[in-house]
Amino acid sequence: MAQQRGKKYSGDLYARKHGTDDGFEKIGNVTELTTTKESESNQLTSTGRGEYGEVLESESVAGATNVSMKFNTFDKHAMARVMMGEAVDLSTTPIAFTDEPLTVGLNWLKLAYRDIDETTLVLTDDADAVIDAATYEVNPRLGLVRFKDTATVTAGADITYSGSTKGSAGYQIDANTLTSLPLEMYLDGKDRISGQDGILDMYHGDLSSDSDINWFSDDWWEGGLSGPLIKDPGKPTMRFTEYKQQS
């Protein structure tokens, strides 16, 4: 009889969009991976005088298998999953703009573009004269301009601006554009007690984000996904395979 031992698992969780031939990607540093099996018992109970409440018949009905996970490292794909959107790479081609209209006002004024190359930005007044750059300040990341005083330009005046963006690399996510994340997943695991390798296949999960993001937290961010595992034709809901160590 094989020796029974306790288990402690670690491993790497990989995923790809279900139903595609996309390559698998690692889902960050996974700190929790939990599978739960629901079941329901339908019982017929006695109303007899001497056995009231006793179970006469019982039928167990299998329910859904659910999976939940937590992870605490993030790339663009992990951020997209947490925000229920898709990550799109930003174009690195600078965008040139000419004579864009702007009405002078108090505080920060929004330009039509972000990621501004300050060295190219030129503001021109309604007399077609270049406005001295010393009279205003720029937030190039947000594409904002603020006049230091109104001695040079008058509030309500119409001016124009020209220049270009930097074309900085990055990505963008439109949050909450997805209702669910259909994923095919597997855990490339290892039992830290026995040293044996184990693989947990989850062929079709219909997951959604269950994370709160505190953008100013002093703690490490943690993302989470949860949802049911779907039974695809010809496949089990979940399969676990463990390999014995070679002697």
CSV table of C-alpha atoms in Angstrom, one decimal:
chain,number,residue,atom,x,y,z
A,1,MET,CA,0.0,0.0,0.0
A,2,ALA,CA,1.4,3.4,-1.0
A,3,GLN,CA,2.3,5.7,1.9
A,4,GLN,CA,-0.2,8.5,2.5
A,5,ARG,CA,1.3,11.9,2.8
A,6,GLY,CA,0.1,15.4,3.3
A,7,LYS,CA,0.1,17.8,0.3
A,8,LYS,CA,1.4,21.4,-0.2
A,9,TYR,CA,1.2,22.6,-3.7
A,10,SER,CA,2.9,25.4,-5.6
A,11,GLY,CA,3.0,26.1,-9.3
A,12,ASP,CA,2.4,28.3,-12.3
A,13,LEU,CA,-1.1,28.9,-13.7
A,14,TYR,CA,-1.4,29.4,-17.5
A,15,ALA,CA,-4.4,30.5,-19.5
A,16,ARG,CA,-5.6,31.4,-22.9
A,17,LYS,CA,-8.9,32.4,-24.4
A,18,HIS,CA,-11.2,29.4,-24.6
A,19,GLY,CA,-11.9,28.0,-28.1
A,20,THR,CA,-8.8,29.6,-29.7
A,21,ASP,CA,-5.3,28.4,-30.7
A,22,ASP,CA,-3.7,31.3,-28.9
A,23,GLY,CA,-0.6,30.7,-26.9
A,24,PHE,CA,-0.9,30.2,-23.2
A,25,GLU,CA,0.2,33.0,-20.9
A,26,LYS,CA,1.1,32.9,-17.3
A,27,ILE,CA,-1.4,34.5,-14.9
A,28,GLY,CA,0.9,36.4,-12.7
A,29,ASN,CA,2.0,35.3,-9.2
A,30,VAL,CA,-0.9,33.2,-8.1
A,31,THR,CA,-1.4,33.2,-4.3
A,32,GLU,CA,-4.7,31.3,-4.2
A,33,LEU,CA,-6.3,28.7,-6.5
A,34,THR,CA,-9.5,27.2,-5.1
A,35,THR,CA,-11.9,24.7,-6.7
A,36,THR,CA,-15.3,24.0,-5.0
A,37,LYS,CA,-17.9,21.4,-5.9
A,38,GLU,CA,-21.6,22.2,-5.2
A,39,SER,CA,-24.1,19.5,-4.5
A,40,GLU,CA,-27.7,19.4,-3.4
A,41,SER,CA,-29.5,16.7,-1.4
A,42,ASN,CA,-33.2,16.2,-2.0
A,43,GLN,CA,-34.6,14.3,1.0
A,44,LEU,CA,-37.9,12.6,1.8
A,45,THR,CA,-38.5,12.9,5.6
A,46,SER,CA,-40.8,10.9,7.7
A,47,THR,CA,-43.9,12.4,9.4
A,48,GLY,CA,-44.4,9.2,11.4
A,49,ARG,CA,-45.1,9.3,15.2
A,50,GLY,CA,-42.0,7.4,16.2
A,51,GLU,CA,-39.6,8.4,13.4
A,52,TYR,CA,-40.7,12.0,12.6
A,53,GLY,CA,-37.9,13.8,10.8
A,54,GLU,CA,-35.9,10.7,9.9
A,55,VAL,CA,-34.7,10.5,6.2
A,56,LEU,CA,-36.6,7.9,4.3
A,57,GLU,CA,-35.1,8.5,0.9
A,58,SER,CA,-32.3,10.8,-0.3
A,59,GLU,CA,-31.2,11.9,-3.8
A,60,SER,CA,-28.0,13.8,-4.3
A,61,VAL,CA,-27.8,16.1,-7.2
A,62,ALA,CA,-24.4,17.3,-8.4
A,63,GLY,CA,-24.0,21.0,-8.9
A,64,ALA,CA,-21.5,23.3,-10.5
A,65,THR,CA,-17.7,23.2,-10.1
A,66,ASN,CA,-16.4,26.6,-9.4
A,67,VAL,CA,-12.9,28.0,-9.4
A,68,SER,CA,-11.5,31.2,-7.8
A,69,MET,CA,-8.0,32.6,-7.9
A,70,LYS,CA,-5.9,35.5,-6.5
A,71,PHE,CA,-2.8,36.9,-8.0
A,72,ASN,CA,-0.5,39.8,-7.0
A,73,THR,CA,1.7,40.6,-10.0
A,74,PHE,CA,0.4,42.4,-13.1
A,75,ASP,CA,1.2,42.7,-16.8
A,76,LYS,CA,-1.2,44.4,-19.2
A,77,HIS,CA,-3.2,41.2,-19.6
A,78,ALA,CA,-3.6,40.8,-15.8
A,79,MET,CA,-4.7,44.4,-15.6
A,80,ALA,CA,-7.2,43.9,-18.4
A,81,ARG,CA,-8.7,40.8,-16.6
A,82,VAL,CA,-9.1,42.7,-13.4
A,83,MET,CA,-10.8,45.6,-15.2
A,84,MET,CA,-12.9,43.3,-17.4
A,85,GLY,CA,-11.5,44.7,-20.6
A,86,GLU,CA,-8.9,44.1,-23.3
A,87,ALA,CA,-5.4,45.7,-23.4
A,88,VAL,CA,-4.6,47.5,-26.7
A,89,ASP,CA,-1.1,48.6,-27.5
A,90,LEU,CA,-0.7,52.3,-28.0
A,91,SER,CA,0.6,53.5,-31.4
A,92,THR,CA,4.2,54.7,-31.2
A,93,THR,CA,3.8,57.0,-34.2
A,94,PRO,CA,3.7,60.7,-33.1
A,95,ILE,CA,0.6,62.6,-34.0
A,96,ALA,CA,1.1,66.0,-35.5
A,97,PHE,CA,-1.7,68.6,-34.9
A,98,THR,CA,-2.1,72.1,-36.3
A,99,ASP,CA,-4.2,75.1,-35.4
A,100,GLU,CA,-6.4,73.3,-32.9
A,101,PRO,CA,-8.9,75.7,-31.3
A,102,LEU,CA,-8.8,76.5,-27.5
A,103,THR,CA,-10.7,79.0,-25.5
A,104,VAL,CA,-8.7,80.7,-22.7
A,105,GLY,CA,-10.0,80.1,-19.2
A,106,LEU,CA,-8.9,79.7,-15.6
A,107,ASN,CA,-7.1,76.7,-14.2
A,108,TRP,CA,-6.0,73.8,-16.5
A,109,LEU,CA,-7.3,73.7,-20.0
A,110,LYS,CA,-7.7,70.4,-21.9
A,111,LEU,CA,-5.9,69.9,-25.2
A,112,ALA,CA,-7.1,67.4,-27.8
A,113,TYR,CA,-4.2,65.1,-27.2
A,114,ARG,CA,-2.1,63.6,-24.3
A,115,ASP,CA,1.5,62.6,-24.3
A,116,ILE,CA,2.5,66.0,-25.6
A,117,ASP,CA,6.0,66.7,-26.8
A,118,GLU,CA,6.5,70.1,-25.1
A,119,THR,CA,9.4,71.0,-27.4
A,120,THR,CA,6.9,71.2,-30.3
A,121,LEU,CA,4.0,72.9,-28.6
A,122,VAL,CA,3.2,76.4,-29.9
A,123,LEU,CA,0.3,78.6,-28.8
A,124,THR,CA,-0.9,81.4,-31.0
A,125,ASP,CA,-3.3,84.2,-30.1
A,126,ASP,CA,-6.2,85.5,-32.2
A,127,ALA,CA,-3.8,88.0,-33.9
A,128,ASP,CA,-1.8,85.1,-35.1
A,129,ALA,CA,1.1,86.0,-32.7
A,130,VAL,CA,3.0,83.3,-30.9
A,131,ILE,CA,2.3,83.4,-27.1
A,132,ASP,CA,5.4,83.5,-24.9
A,133,ALA,CA,5.9,80.0,-23.4
A,134,ALA,CA,6.9,81.7,-20.1
A,135,THR,CA,3.3,82.8,-19.6
A,136,TYR,CA,1.9,79.3,-19.3
A,137,GLU,CA,2.7,75.8,-18.0
A,138,VAL,CA,2.1,72.4,-19.5
A,139,ASN,CA,1.2,69.0,-18.1
A,140,PRO,CA,2.4,66.9,-21.1
A,141,ARG,CA,1.2,63.6,-19.8
A,142,LEU,CA,-2.4,64.7,-19.5
A,143,GLY,CA,-2.4,67.2,-22.3
A,144,LEU,CA,-3.2,70.2,-20.1
A,145,VAL,CA,-2.2,73.9,-20.3
A,146,ARG,CA,-2.6,76.6,-17.6
A,147,PHE,CA,-1.9,80.3,-18.0
A,148,LYS,CA,0.1,81.8,-15.1
A,149,ASP,CA,-1.9,85.1,-15.4
A,150,THR,CA,-4.2,86.8,-17.8
A,151,ALA,CA,-1.9,89.7,-18.6
A,152,THR,CA,-1.0,88.1,-21.9
A,153,VAL,CA,-4.3,86.6,-22.9
A,154,THR,CA,-7.8,87.4,-21.8
A,155,ALA,CA,-10.2,84.8,-20.4
A,156,GLY,CA,-12.7,83.9,-23.1
A,157,ALA,CA,-10.3,84.6,-25.9
A,158,ASP,CA,-10.0,82.1,-28.7
A,159,ILE,CA,-6.5,80.9,-29.4
A,160,THR,CA,-4.9,78.0,-31.3
A,161,TYR,CA,-2.2,75.5,-30.7
A,162,SER,CA,0.1,73.3,-32.8
A,163,GLY,CA,2.7,70.6,-32.1
A,164,SER,CA,2.9,66.8,-31.9
A,165,THR,CA,2.7,63.9,-29.4
A,166,LYS,CA,5.7,61.9,-28.3
A,167,GLY,CA,4.4,58.6,-29.5
A,168,SER,CA,5.2,56.9,-26.2
A,169,ALA,CA,4.8,53.1,-26.0
A,170,GLY,CA,2.2,51.7,-23.7
A,171,TYR,CA,-1.2,50.1,-23.6
A,172,GLN,CA,-4.8,51.2,-22.9
A,173,ILE,CA,-7.8,49.3,-21.4
A,174,ASP,CA,-11.4,50.2,-21.7
A,175,ALA,CA,-12.8,48.8,-18.5
A,176,ASN,CA,-16.1,46.8,-18.2
A,177,THR,CA,-16.4,46.1,-21.9
A,178,LEU,CA,-16.5,42.3,-21.2
A,179,THR,CA,-19.2,40.5,-19.3
A,180,SER,CA,-17.1,37.4,-18.7
A,181,LEU,CA,-13.7,35.9,-19.4
A,182,PRO,CA,-13.9,32.4,-21.1
A,183,LEU,CA,-10.5,30.8,-20.3
A,184,GLU,CA,-8.8,27.5,-20.8
A,185,MET,CA,-6.4,27.0,-17.9
A,186,TYR,CA,-3.9,24.6,-16.5
A,187,LEU,CA,-1.8,24.5,-13.4
A,188,ASP,CA,1.8,23.3,-13.8
A,189,GLY,CA,2.1,22.3,-10.2
A,190,LYS,CA,4.5,20.5,-7.8
A,191,ASP,CA,3.8,18.8,-4.5
A,192,ARG,CA,6.4,20.4,-2.2
A,193,ILE,CA,6.1,17.4,0.2
A,194,SER,CA,6.6,14.5,-2.2
A,195,GLY,CA,8.4,16.4,-5.0
A,196,GLN,CA,5.9,15.0,-7.5
A,197,ASP,CA,4.8,17.0,-10.5
A,198,GLY,CA,1.0,17.5,-11.0
A,199,ILE,CA,-1.1,19.1,-13.7
A,200,LEU,CA,-4.6,20.5,-13.1
A,201,ASP,CA,-6.5,21.0,-16.4
A,202,MET,CA,-9.5,23.3,-16.4
A,203,TYR,CA,-10.8,23.2,-19.9
A,204,HIS,CA,-13.4,25.9,-19.9
A,205,GLY,CA,-13.9,28.5,-17.1
A,206,ASP,CA,-16.4,31.3,-17.4
A,207,LEU,CA,-14.8,33.8,-15.1
A,208,SER,CA,-15.2,37.4,-14.1
A,209,SER,CA,-13.3,39.8,-11.9
A,210,ASP,CA,-14.1,39.9,-8.2
A,211,SER,CA,-11.4,42.5,-7.3
A,212,ASP,CA,-11.6,45.8,-5.6
A,213,ILE,CA,-8.7,48.1,-6.6
A,214,ASN,CA,-7.4,50.6,-4.0
A,215,TRP,CA,-5.2,52.6,-6.4
A,216,PHE,CA,-3.4,54.3,-3.4
A,217,SER,CA,-3.0,51.2,-1.2
A,218,ASP,CA,0.3,50.8,0.6
A,219,ASP,CA,-0.1,47.0,0.3
A,220,TRP,CA,0.6,45.0,-2.8
A,221,TRP,CA,-2.3,45.0,-5.2
A,222,GLU,CA,-4.2,41.7,-5.4
A,223,GLY,CA,-6.4,40.7,-8.3
A,224,GLY,CA,-9.0,38.0,-8.4
A,225,LEU,CA,-11.2,36.0,-10.8
A,226,SER,CA,-13.9,33.5,-10.1
A,227,GLY,CA,-16.7,31.6,-11.8
A,228,PRO,CA,-18.0,28.2,-12.9
A,229,LEU,CA,-16.2,25.6,-14.9
A,230,ILE,CA,-18.2,24.6,-18.0
A,231,LYS,CA,-18.5,21.0,-19.1
A,232,ASP,CA,-17.4,20.8,-22.8
A,233,PRO,CA,-18.5,17.8,-24.9
A,234,GLY,CA,-16.0,14.9,-24.6
A,235,LYS,CA,-14.0,16.4,-21.8
A,236,PRO,CA,-14.2,16.3,-18.0
A,237,THR,CA,-14.9,19.5,-16.2
A,238,MET,CA,-11.5,19.2,-14.6
A,239,ARG,CA,-8.7,16.7,-14.7
A,240,PHE,CA,-5.8,16.2,-12.3
A,241,THR,CA,-2.7,14.3,-13.3
A,242,GLU,CA,0.3,13.5,-11.0
A,243,TYR,CA,3.5,12.0,-12.1
A,244,LYS,CA,5.7,9.8,-9.9
A,245,GLN,CA,9.3,10.8,-9.5
A,246,GLN,CA,11.7,8.8,-11.6
A,247,SER,CA,14.1,6.8,-9.5
